[in-house]
């Protein structure tokens, strides 16, 4: 089964860091970068019904459509019938209220503070 | 009776009596009953008034015969009372003038004595009672003037309103000064007129229905020059024999509200700063740490290391800018009066 990683973050350097770290850890992964939630949604819609494992690393604060907006939308669209979809939230903020808010989305698998460590990356791409 | 027997204060009695026989008799009785007594005697109205107006002696009580050579009966009583000497008057009368004596009680005479019935004990008791009663009345007058002063010199604008209509019956000096209305202006107004139209219901509800719950917040008042102030309103019902009223005070809280507003603006700024700390400052820092993580994972390739260093430079510059911006913002949030 193919694994595909979607990095949705408005910071290009951060996207680069994450994709490099992922590349060093598992070079077989297909990596997709999106600079906001809207673009990320569109890319996921393109591959709907896919049976592949889809991992989303989602930033919270972004222009146009932020992480919370993305979560609301994808829930409304029934996750594009992606059977193997896993979503992780990441934020540079250490704001406690963001963590509490993320608990409202039962389908969010985890919450990470930036920067992602080597261990975090392994958890994200190695998770089932 | 014990108290009366022991009356030993200094007493000055003015006797206005043209009949020498009557005078001597009363004088005897007085000297018998009072230890420290000064007796002053005049035989007519004119010289008595002259004495009362000019004497330094404080007269405790006046004993007044109703038939003087220059003035008699009710006119005599009225004339003396008009001077308002604040001295209790006891009328001395014969049986023939009993009706006049009785009616004189209604115009301010303290008591009357029928000459044929006077004895030392009755005279003594009547004088003591009159002096005591005059003491109480004076005390009431003092209290009244004290309360008038409390009202007038209270630094808080204060009004006396008619219950129900909220017509202004009195306004103190602070109210006249603060609001720029004279007392005459105020007396033509109701309290409601100080409020804007949209508050009419609320102020009526507060002052007439005494419904404090529904109107917890403050009110707006217009001053005579059109200026608006925000006020807290306090009131109490007061009872008197003639009419029931409301005593109302206003407290100008415009300035306090301004201070609160300033504090709220500062709080918002502080929250913005906290948000910036949490999100904006943390972003490039997280990136720097991420780049270091990346270098630690793989440092073999020199070009890649150079690239990473360049990214570090970009991110540290960004942090520097953010911190400068925060300092600037913090300075801006300082209030003007600091």
GROMACS .gro file of C-alpha atoms in nm:
model
  466
    1UNK     CA    1   0.000   0.000   0.000
    2UNK     CA    2   0.126   0.344  -0.097
    3UNK     CA    3   0.170   0.613   0.163
    4UNK     CA    4   0.117   0.977   0.078
    5UNK     CA    5   0.198   1.277   0.303
    6UNK     CA    6   0.025   1.615   0.274
    7UNK     CA    7   0.200   1.907   0.442
    8UNK     CA    8  -0.043   2.196   0.476
    9UNK     CA    9   0.145   2.500   0.608
   10UNK     CA   10   0.187   2.858   0.487
   11UNK     CA   11   0.557   2.869   0.585
   12UNK     CA   12   0.762   2.747   0.284
   13UNK     CA   13   1.078   2.695   0.490
   14UNK     CA   14   0.889   2.487   0.739
   15UNK     CA   15   0.734   2.280   0.461
   16UNK     CA   16   1.084   2.227   0.323
   17UNK     CA   17   1.219   2.123   0.666
   18UNK     CA   18   0.940   1.870   0.722
   19UNK     CA   19   0.963   1.723   0.372
   20UNK     CA   20   1.344   1.687   0.400
   21UNK     CA   21   1.314   1.519   0.740
   22UNK     CA   22   1.050   1.285   0.605
   23UNK     CA   23   1.262   1.217   0.298
   24UNK     CA   24   1.561   1.122   0.518
   25UNK     CA   25   1.340   0.893   0.725
   26UNK     CA   26   1.144   0.722   0.447
   27UNK     CA   27   1.230   0.814   0.088
   28UNK     CA   28   0.944   0.604  -0.053
   29UNK     CA   29   0.679   0.849   0.072
   30UNK     CA   30   0.504   1.074  -0.178
   31UNK     CA   31   0.513   1.426  -0.039
   32UNK     CA   32   0.258   1.696  -0.124
   33UNK     CA   33   0.291   2.056  -0.010
   34UNK     CA   34   0.001   2.303   0.020
   35UNK     CA   35   0.027   2.663   0.143
   36UNK     CA   36  -0.323   2.686   0.293
   37UNK     CA   37  -0.625   2.475   0.387
   38UNK     CA   38  -0.814   2.554   0.068
   39UNK     CA   39  -0.540   2.419  -0.157
   40UNK     CA   40  -0.498   2.117   0.070
   41UNK     CA   41  -0.869   2.036   0.046
   42UNK     CA   42  -0.860   2.060  -0.332
   43UNK     CA   43  -0.567   1.819  -0.351
   44UNK     CA   44  -0.743   1.567  -0.126
   45UNK     CA   45  -1.058   1.596  -0.331
   46UNK     CA   46  -0.852   1.507  -0.642
   47UNK     CA   47  -0.760   1.173  -0.491
   48UNK     CA   48  -1.095   1.091  -0.331
   49UNK     CA   49  -1.193   0.727  -0.285
   50UNK     CA   50  -0.823   0.643  -0.280
   51UNK     CA   51  -0.740   0.335  -0.077
   52UNK     CA   52  -0.385   0.458  -0.007
   53UNK     CA   53  -0.271   0.568   0.336
   54UNK     CA   54  -0.309   0.944   0.349
   55UNK     CA   55  -0.128   1.138   0.624
   56UNK     CA   56  -0.204   1.507   0.674
   57UNK     CA   57   0.023   1.737   0.878
   58UNK     CA   58  -0.192   2.044   0.928
   59UNK     CA   59  -0.080   2.385   1.053
   60UNK     CA   60  -0.339   2.585   1.253
   61UNK     CA   61  -0.262   2.948   1.165
   62UNK     CA   62  -0.278   3.005   0.792
   63UNK     CA   63  -0.432   3.263   0.561
   64UNK     CA   64  -0.742   3.194   0.345
   65UNK     CA   65  -0.846   2.869   0.518
   66UNK     CA   66  -0.683   2.790   0.852
   67UNK     CA   67  -0.645   2.452   1.021
   68UNK     CA   68  -0.979   2.473   1.206
   69UNK     CA   69  -1.160   2.568   0.885
   70UNK     CA   70  -0.993   2.278   0.708
   71UNK     CA   71  -1.112   2.033   0.975
   72UNK     CA   72  -1.470   2.163   0.957
   73UNK     CA   73  -1.477   2.138   0.578
   74UNK     CA   74  -1.328   1.795   0.548
   75UNK     CA   75  -1.573   1.664   0.809
   76UNK     CA   76  -1.858   1.811   0.604
   77UNK     CA   77  -1.725   1.634   0.292
   78UNK     CA   78  -1.713   1.299   0.473
   79UNK     CA   79  -1.335   1.294   0.446
   80UNK     CA   80  -1.366   1.241   0.067
   81UNK     CA   81  -1.426   0.872   0.143
   82UNK     CA   82  -1.057   0.830   0.214
   83UNK     CA   83  -1.046   0.507   0.412
   84UNK     CA   84  -0.694   0.548   0.547
   85UNK     CA   85  -0.685   0.914   0.639
   86UNK     CA   86  -0.483   1.032   0.940
   87UNK     CA   87  -0.466   1.397   1.045
   88UNK     CA   88  -0.208   1.556   1.276
   89UNK     CA   89  -0.227   1.916   1.393
   90UNK     CA   90   0.089   2.121   1.432
   91UNK     CA   91   0.127   2.474   1.561
   92UNK     CA   92   0.411   2.705   1.650
   93UNK     CA   93   0.184   2.845   1.918
   94UNK     CA   94   0.219   2.712   2.270
   95UNK     CA   95  -0.131   2.839   2.341
   96UNK     CA   96  -0.313   2.596   2.571
   97UNK     CA   97  -0.652   2.690   2.422
   98UNK     CA   98  -0.546   2.547   2.083
   99UNK     CA   99  -0.482   2.206   2.237
  100UNK     CA  100  -0.818   2.214   2.415
  101UNK     CA  101  -0.991   2.312   2.094
  102UNK     CA  102  -0.825   2.032   1.902
  103UNK     CA  103  -0.985   1.782   2.144
  104UNK     CA  104  -1.322   1.875   1.995
  105UNK     CA  105  -1.218   1.706   1.669
  106UNK     CA  106  -1.224   1.339   1.760
  107UNK     CA  107  -1.073   1.237   1.426
  108UNK     CA  108  -0.752   1.439   1.487
  109UNK     CA  109  -0.491   1.181   1.573
  110UNK     CA  110  -0.243   1.406   1.749
  111UNK     CA  111  -0.124   1.756   1.828
  112UNK     CA  112   0.241   1.862   1.789
  113UNK     CA  113   0.421   2.183   1.868
  114UNK     CA  114   0.672   2.302   1.615
  115UNK     CA  115   0.944   2.212   1.559
  116UNK     CA  116   0.877   1.851   1.477
  117UNK     CA  117   1.155   1.628   1.610
  118UNK     CA  118   1.293   1.322   1.445
  119UNK     CA  119   1.078   1.115   1.682
  120UNK     CA  120   0.766   1.313   1.589
  121UNK     CA  121   0.832   1.248   1.222
  122UNK     CA  122   0.868   0.878   1.287
  123UNK     CA  123   0.539   0.876   1.481
  124UNK     CA  124   0.364   1.061   1.203
  125UNK     CA  125   0.477   0.856   0.906
  126UNK     CA  126   0.510   0.526   1.090
  127UNK     CA  127   0.166   0.536   1.243
  128UNK     CA  128  -0.100   0.294   1.136
  129UNK     CA  129  -4.162   6.667   9.050
  130UNK     CA  130  -3.821   6.608   9.197
  131UNK     CA  131  -3.654   6.746   8.888
  132UNK     CA  132  -3.857   7.062   8.904
  133UNK     CA  133  -3.772   7.122   9.272
  134UNK     CA  134  -3.405   7.094   9.190
  135UNK     CA  135  -3.407   7.350   8.907
  136UNK     CA  136  -3.104   7.556   8.992
  137UNK     CA  137  -2.988   7.704   8.663
  138UNK     CA  138  -2.957   8.075   8.623
  139UNK     CA  139  -3.288   8.222   8.515
  140UNK     CA  140  -3.389   8.566   8.381
  141UNK     CA  141  -3.755   8.650   8.379
  142UNK     CA  142  -3.897   8.953   8.204
  143UNK     CA  143  -4.226   9.062   8.356
  144UNK     CA  144  -4.432   9.303   8.147
  145UNK     CA  145  -4.705   9.416   8.386
  146UNK     CA  146  -4.845   9.763   8.452
  147UNK     CA  147  -5.024   9.671   8.772
  148UNK     CA  148  -4.769   9.716   9.053
  149UNK     CA  149  -4.967   9.493   9.293
  150UNK     CA  150  -4.973   9.202   9.049
  151UNK     CA  151  -4.605   9.247   8.977
  152UNK     CA  152  -4.502   9.243   9.343
  153UNK     CA  153  -4.702   8.928   9.403
  154UNK     CA  154  -4.543   8.742   9.111
  155UNK     CA  155  -4.200   8.869   9.207
  156UNK     CA  156  -4.249   8.728   9.558
  157UNK     CA  157  -4.352   8.390   9.421
  158UNK     CA  158  -4.055   8.377   9.188
  159UNK     CA  159  -3.803   8.468   9.453
  160UNK     CA  160  -3.952   8.202   9.673
  161UNK     CA  161  -3.911   7.924   9.419
  162UNK     CA  162  -3.598   8.006   9.217
  163UNK     CA  163  -3.255   8.046   9.377
  164UNK     CA  164  -3.063   8.212   9.095
  165UNK     CA  165  -3.313   8.442   8.936
  166UNK     CA  166  -3.291   8.784   8.775
  167UNK     CA  167  -3.619   8.967   8.743
  168UNK     CA  168  -3.658   9.249   8.492
  169UNK     CA  169  -3.973   9.457   8.502
  170UNK     CA  170  -4.135   9.684   8.243
  171UNK     CA  171  -4.475   9.846   8.254
  172UNK     CA  172  -4.551   9.898   7.886
  173UNK     CA  173  -4.504   9.745   7.543
  174UNK     CA  174  -4.269  10.005   7.391
  175UNK     CA  175  -4.005   9.999   7.665
  176UNK     CA  176  -4.020   9.620   7.682
  177UNK     CA  177  -3.946   9.589   7.310
  178UNK     CA  178  -3.672   9.846   7.341
  179UNK     CA  179  -3.516   9.642   7.621
  180UNK     CA  180  -3.546   9.310   7.431
  181UNK     CA  181  -3.382   9.458   7.125
  182UNK     CA  182  -3.090   9.618   7.305
  183UNK     CA  183  -3.019   9.421   7.620
  184UNK     CA  184  -2.725   9.184   7.652
  185UNK     CA  185  -2.911   8.984   7.913
  186UNK     CA  186  -3.044   8.654   7.784
  187UNK     CA  187  -3.409   8.633   7.886
  188UNK     CA  188  -3.533   8.282   7.972
  189UNK     CA  189  -3.906   8.354   7.973
  190UNK     CA  190  -4.149   8.647   7.933
  191UNK     CA  191  -4.452   8.688   8.157
  192UNK     CA  192  -4.694   8.914   7.970
  193UNK     CA  193  -4.999   9.094   8.100
  194UNK     CA  194  -5.264   9.128   7.829
  195UNK     CA  195  -5.356   9.488   7.913
  196UNK     CA  196  -5.072   9.735   7.877
  197UNK     CA  197  -5.122  10.108   7.849
  198UNK     CA  198  -4.992  10.123   7.490
  199UNK     CA  199  -5.114   9.789   7.343
  200UNK     CA  200  -5.359   9.515   7.443
  201UNK     CA  201  -5.476   9.161   7.383
  202UNK     CA  202  -5.420   8.984   7.051
  203UNK     CA  203  -5.247   9.281   6.885
  204UNK     CA  204  -5.007   9.296   7.175
  205UNK     CA  205  -4.929   8.924   7.146
  206UNK     CA  206  -4.891   8.935   6.768
  207UNK     CA  207  -4.663   9.235   6.783
  208UNK     CA  208  -4.426   9.069   7.024
  209UNK     CA  209  -4.430   8.735   6.843
  210UNK     CA  210  -4.354   8.912   6.515
  211UNK     CA  211  -4.017   9.016   6.657
  212UNK     CA  212  -3.932   8.645   6.685
  213UNK     CA  213  -3.717   8.683   6.995
  214UNK     CA  214  -3.711   8.302   7.043
  215UNK     CA  215  -3.817   8.346   7.405
  216UNK     CA  216  -4.114   8.154   7.544
  217UNK     CA  217  -4.407   8.382   7.635
  218UNK     CA  218  -4.651   8.306   7.916
  219UNK     CA  219  -4.961   8.524   7.919
  220UNK     CA  220  -5.100   8.658   8.247
  221UNK     CA  221  -5.474   8.701   8.227
  222UNK     CA  222  -5.791   8.764   8.430
  223UNK     CA  223  -6.105   8.558   8.395
  224UNK     CA  224  -6.249   8.812   8.153
  225UNK     CA  225  -5.975   8.752   7.895
  226UNK     CA  226  -5.966   8.375   7.920
  227UNK     CA  227  -6.090   8.324   7.562
  228UNK     CA  228  -5.814   8.548   7.421
  229UNK     CA  229  -5.553   8.374   7.633
  230UNK     CA  230  -5.663   8.035   7.507
  231UNK     CA  231  -5.663   8.137   7.143
  232UNK     CA  232  -5.320   8.296   7.185
  233UNK     CA  233  -5.179   7.942   7.233
  234UNK     CA  234  -5.238   7.886   6.864
  235UNK     CA  235  -5.026   8.177   6.752
  236UNK     CA  236  -4.717   8.090   6.950
  237UNK     CA  237  -4.777   8.168   7.315
  238UNK     CA  238  -4.647   7.884   7.532
  239UNK     CA  239  -4.898   7.895   7.813
  240UNK     CA  240  -5.129   8.122   8.012
  241UNK     CA  241  -5.188   8.179   8.383
  242UNK     CA  242  -5.507   8.313   8.539
  243UNK     CA  243  -5.389   8.577   8.785
  244UNK     CA  244  -5.639   8.487   9.060
  245UNK     CA  245  -5.529   8.126   9.053
  246UNK     CA  246  -5.153   8.176   9.054
  247UNK     CA  247  -4.959   8.031   9.343
  248UNK     CA  248  -4.584   7.974   9.371
  249UNK     CA  249  -4.604   7.607   9.272
  250UNK     CA  250  -4.814   7.667   8.960
  251UNK     CA  251  -4.600   7.960   8.852
  252UNK     CA  252  -4.286   7.756   8.905
  253UNK     CA  253  -4.415   7.455   8.713
  254UNK     CA  254  -4.546   7.665   8.423
  255UNK     CA  255  -4.215   7.846   8.382
  256UNK     CA  256  -4.009   7.527   8.395
  257UNK     CA  257  -4.235   7.353   8.140
  258UNK     CA  258  -4.223   7.652   7.907
  259UNK     CA  259  -3.843   7.667   7.923
  260UNK     CA  260  -3.809   7.292   7.864
  261UNK     CA  261  -4.050   7.300   7.574
  262UNK     CA  262  -3.872   7.595   7.422
  263UNK     CA  263  -3.549   7.395   7.457
  264UNK     CA  264  -3.697   7.108   7.259
  265UNK     CA  265  -3.834   7.340   6.994
  266UNK     CA  266  -3.500   7.515   6.961
  267UNK     CA  267  -3.330   7.178   6.938
  268UNK     CA  268  -3.566   7.081   6.655
  269UNK     CA  269  -3.490   7.410   6.482
  270UNK     CA  270  -3.116   7.344   6.512
  271UNK     CA  271  -3.161   6.994   6.375
  272UNK     CA  272  -3.365   7.130   6.090
  273UNK     CA  273  -3.099   7.380   6.001
  274UNK     CA  274  -2.831   7.111   6.038
  275UNK     CA  275  -3.017   6.893   5.789
  276UNK     CA  276  -3.063   7.189   5.557
  277UNK     CA  277  -2.689   7.243   5.572
  278UNK     CA  278  -2.624   6.875   5.510
  279UNK     CA  279  -2.841   6.903   5.202
  280UNK     CA  280  -2.710   7.233   5.073
  281UNK     CA  281  -2.341   7.184   5.142
  282UNK     CA  282  -2.324   6.822   5.038
  283UNK     CA  283  -2.061   6.816   4.760
  284UNK     CA  284  -2.270   6.558   4.572
  285UNK     CA  285  -2.552   6.696   4.352
  286UNK     CA  286  -2.868   6.625   4.551
  287UNK     CA  287  -3.237   6.685   4.481
  288UNK     CA  288  -3.559   6.661   4.670
  289UNK     CA  289  -3.833   6.523   4.442
  290UNK     CA  290  -4.205   6.490   4.475
  291UNK     CA  291  -4.296   6.124   4.507
  292UNK     CA  292  -4.471   5.992   4.197
  293UNK     CA  293  -4.434   6.293   3.966
  294UNK     CA  294  -4.057   6.333   4.023
  295UNK     CA  295  -4.109   6.710   4.017
  296UNK     CA  296  -3.802   6.885   4.159
  297UNK     CA  297  -3.884   7.048   4.494
  298UNK     CA  298  -3.531   7.146   4.590
  299UNK     CA  299  -3.180   7.121   4.451
  300UNK     CA  300  -2.864   7.173   4.650
  301UNK     CA  301  -2.573   7.405   4.566
  302UNK     CA  302  -2.364   7.121   4.418
  303UNK     CA  303  -2.650   7.030   4.181
  304UNK     CA  304  -2.688   7.393   4.071
  305UNK     CA  305  -2.314   7.428   4.013
  306UNK     CA  306  -2.259   7.094   3.843
  307UNK     CA  307  -2.564   7.108   3.616
  308UNK     CA  308  -2.560   7.483   3.549
  309UNK     CA  309  -2.928   7.529   3.638
  310UNK     CA  310  -3.039   7.784   3.898
  311UNK     CA  311  -3.270   7.671   4.175
  312UNK     CA  312  -3.554   7.852   3.994
  313UNK     CA  313  -3.476   7.657   3.674
  314UNK     CA  314  -3.477   7.331   3.866
  315UNK     CA  315  -3.807   7.407   4.038
  316UNK     CA  316  -3.975   7.427   3.696
  317UNK     CA  317  -3.843   7.085   3.594
  318UNK     CA  318  -3.898   6.720   3.668
  319UNK     CA  319  -3.601   6.496   3.733
  320UNK     CA  320  -3.683   6.302   3.416
  321UNK     CA  321  -3.593   6.607   3.205
  322UNK     CA  322  -3.228   6.561   3.298
  323UNK     CA  323  -3.231   6.230   3.111
  324UNK     CA  324  -3.236   6.158   2.737
  325UNK     CA  325  -3.567   6.030   2.595
  326UNK     CA  326  -3.458   5.670   2.573
  327UNK     CA  327  -3.383   5.656   2.945
  328UNK     CA  328  -3.721   5.797   3.058
  329UNK     CA  329  -3.872   5.456   3.119
  330UNK     CA  330  -3.568   5.327   3.302
  331UNK     CA  331  -3.539   5.622   3.543
  332UNK     CA  332  -3.912   5.615   3.615
  333UNK     CA  333  -3.885   5.246   3.683
  334UNK     CA  334  -3.601   5.305   3.924
  335UNK     CA  335  -3.743   5.602   4.115
  336UNK     CA  336  -4.117   5.532   4.100
  337UNK     CA  337  -4.141   5.154   4.093
  338UNK     CA  338  -3.819   5.126   4.301
  339UNK     CA  339  -3.728   4.850   4.065
  340UNK     CA  340  -3.357   4.848   4.125
  341UNK     CA  341  -3.294   4.509   3.970
  342UNK     CA  342  -3.391   4.595   3.615
  343UNK     CA  343  -3.176   4.909   3.603
  344UNK     CA  344  -2.847   4.812   3.753
  345UNK     CA  345  -2.639   5.018   3.515
  346UNK     CA  346  -2.569   5.387   3.505
  347UNK     CA  347  -2.767   5.675   3.352
  348UNK     CA  348  -2.699   5.970   3.126
  349UNK     CA  349  -2.761   6.327   3.245
  350UNK     CA  350  -2.765   6.643   3.039
  351UNK     CA  351  -2.611   6.956   3.185
  352UNK     CA  352  -2.757   7.297   3.102
  353UNK     CA  353  -2.482   7.357   2.842
  354UNK     CA  354  -2.581   7.036   2.659
  355UNK     CA  355  -2.286   6.836   2.785
  356UNK     CA  356  -2.353   6.472   2.864
  357UNK     CA  357  -2.232   6.298   3.177
  358UNK     CA  358  -2.267   5.938   3.295
  359UNK     CA  359  -2.404   5.906   3.647
  360UNK     CA  360  -2.489   5.657   3.917
  361UNK     CA  361  -2.815   5.743   4.092
  362UNK     CA  362  -2.885   5.688   4.460
  363UNK     CA  363  -3.215   5.763   4.631
  364UNK     CA  364  -3.413   5.728   4.953
  365UNK     CA  365  -3.774   5.791   5.033
  366UNK     CA  366  -3.823   6.052   5.304
  367UNK     CA  367  -4.135   6.102   5.511
  368UNK     CA  368  -4.272   6.421   5.660
  369UNK     CA  369  -4.613   6.534   5.780
  370UNK     CA  370  -4.674   6.764   5.485
  371UNK     CA  371  -4.549   6.550   5.195
  372UNK     CA  372  -4.354   6.241   5.107
  373UNK     CA  373  -4.059   6.285   4.879
  374UNK     CA  374  -3.748   6.131   4.739
  375UNK     CA  375  -3.400   6.244   4.812
  376UNK     CA  376  -3.187   6.170   4.506
  377UNK     CA  377  -2.813   6.195   4.452
  378UNK     CA  378  -2.615   6.166   4.134
  379UNK     CA  379  -2.253   6.064   4.112
  380UNK     CA  380  -2.063   6.161   3.798
  381UNK     CA  381  -1.879   5.851   3.681
  382UNK     CA  382  -1.784   5.977   3.332
  383UNK     CA  383  -1.420   5.995   3.430
  384UNK     CA  384  -1.418   5.652   3.593
  385UNK     CA  385  -1.576   5.506   3.280
  386UNK     CA  386  -1.306   5.674   3.073
  387UNK     CA  387  -1.039   5.519   3.291
  388UNK     CA  388  -1.200   5.178   3.257
  389UNK     CA  389  -1.212   5.224   2.880
  390UNK     CA  390  -0.842   5.309   2.876
  391UNK     CA  391  -0.767   4.999   3.081
  392UNK     CA  392  -0.975   4.787   2.845
  393UNK     CA  393  -0.786   4.921   2.543
  394UNK     CA  394  -0.460   4.838   2.717
  395UNK     CA  395  -0.586   4.489   2.799
  396UNK     CA  396  -0.668   4.430   2.434
  397UNK     CA  397  -0.320   4.546   2.337
  398UNK     CA  398  -0.166   4.317   2.596
  399UNK     CA  399  -0.367   4.026   2.462
  400UNK     CA  400  -0.246   4.110   2.112
  401UNK     CA  401   0.109   4.112   2.240
  402UNK     CA  402   0.059   3.775   2.408
  403UNK     CA  403  -0.087   3.637   2.086
  404UNK     CA  404   0.211   3.771   1.894
  405UNK     CA  405   0.448   3.609   2.142
  406UNK     CA  406   0.270   3.279   2.110
  407UNK     CA  407   0.229   3.273   1.734
  408UNK     CA  408   0.451   3.516   1.550
  409UNK     CA  409   0.768   3.496   1.762
  410UNK     CA  410   0.738   3.124   1.801
  411UNK     CA  411   0.707   3.063   1.424
  412UNK     CA  412   1.062   3.154   1.314
  413UNK     CA  413   1.202   3.008   1.637
  414UNK     CA  414   1.028   2.677   1.565
  415UNK     CA  415   1.171   2.694   1.214
  416UNK     CA  416   1.526   2.749   1.346
  417UNK     CA  417   1.488   2.453   1.578
  418UNK     CA  418   1.346   2.251   1.290
  419UNK     CA  419   1.644   2.336   1.071
  420UNK     CA  420   1.880   2.229   1.351
  421UNK     CA  421   1.686   1.901   1.376
  422UNK     CA  422   1.736   1.861   1.003
  423UNK     CA  423   2.111   1.931   1.023
  424UNK     CA  424   2.144   1.681   1.306
  425UNK     CA  425   1.972   1.416   1.095
  426UNK     CA  426   2.196   1.457   0.793
  427UNK     CA  427   2.502   1.683   0.759
  428UNK     CA  428   2.701   1.498   0.493
  429UNK     CA  429   2.625   1.723   0.201
  430UNK     CA  430   2.807   2.060   0.208
  431UNK     CA  431   2.561   2.233  -0.027
  432UNK     CA  432   2.274   2.123   0.187
  433UNK     CA  433   2.449   2.255   0.499
  434UNK     CA  434   2.504   2.592   0.330
  435UNK     CA  435   2.138   2.597   0.233
  436UNK     CA  436   2.038   2.522   0.592
  437UNK     CA  437   2.264   2.799   0.725
  438UNK     CA  438   2.108   3.043   0.483
  439UNK     CA  439   1.763   2.945   0.609
  440UNK     CA  440   1.882   2.992   0.967
  441UNK     CA  441   1.993   3.345   0.876
  442UNK     CA  442   1.650   3.421   0.727
  443UNK     CA  443   1.469   3.293   1.035
  444UNK     CA  444   1.689   3.471   1.289
  445UNK     CA  445   1.642   3.797   1.101
  446UNK     CA  446   1.270   3.738   1.115
  447UNK     CA  447   1.279   3.689   1.494
  448UNK     CA  448   1.478   4.008   1.527
  449UNK     CA  449   1.213   4.200   1.331
  450UNK     CA  450   0.932   4.052   1.539
  451UNK     CA  451   1.097   4.148   1.866
  452UNK     CA  452   1.151   4.504   1.744
  453UNK     CA  453   0.784   4.519   1.649
  454UNK     CA  454   0.676   4.397   1.992
  455UNK     CA  455   0.885   4.662   2.166
  456UNK     CA  456   0.727   4.924   1.942
  457UNK     CA  457   0.377   4.794   2.018
  458UNK     CA  458   0.442   4.788   2.392
  459UNK     CA  459   0.554   5.150   2.383
  460UNK     CA  460   0.240   5.245   2.195
  461UNK     CA  461   0.014   5.081   2.453
  462UNK     CA  462   0.139   5.313   2.727
  463UNK     CA  463  -0.140   5.555   2.808
  464UNK     CA  464  -0.092   5.922   2.723
  465UNK     CA  465  -0.094   6.049   3.081
  466UNK     CA  466   0.211   5.847   3.184
   0.00000   0.00000   0.00000
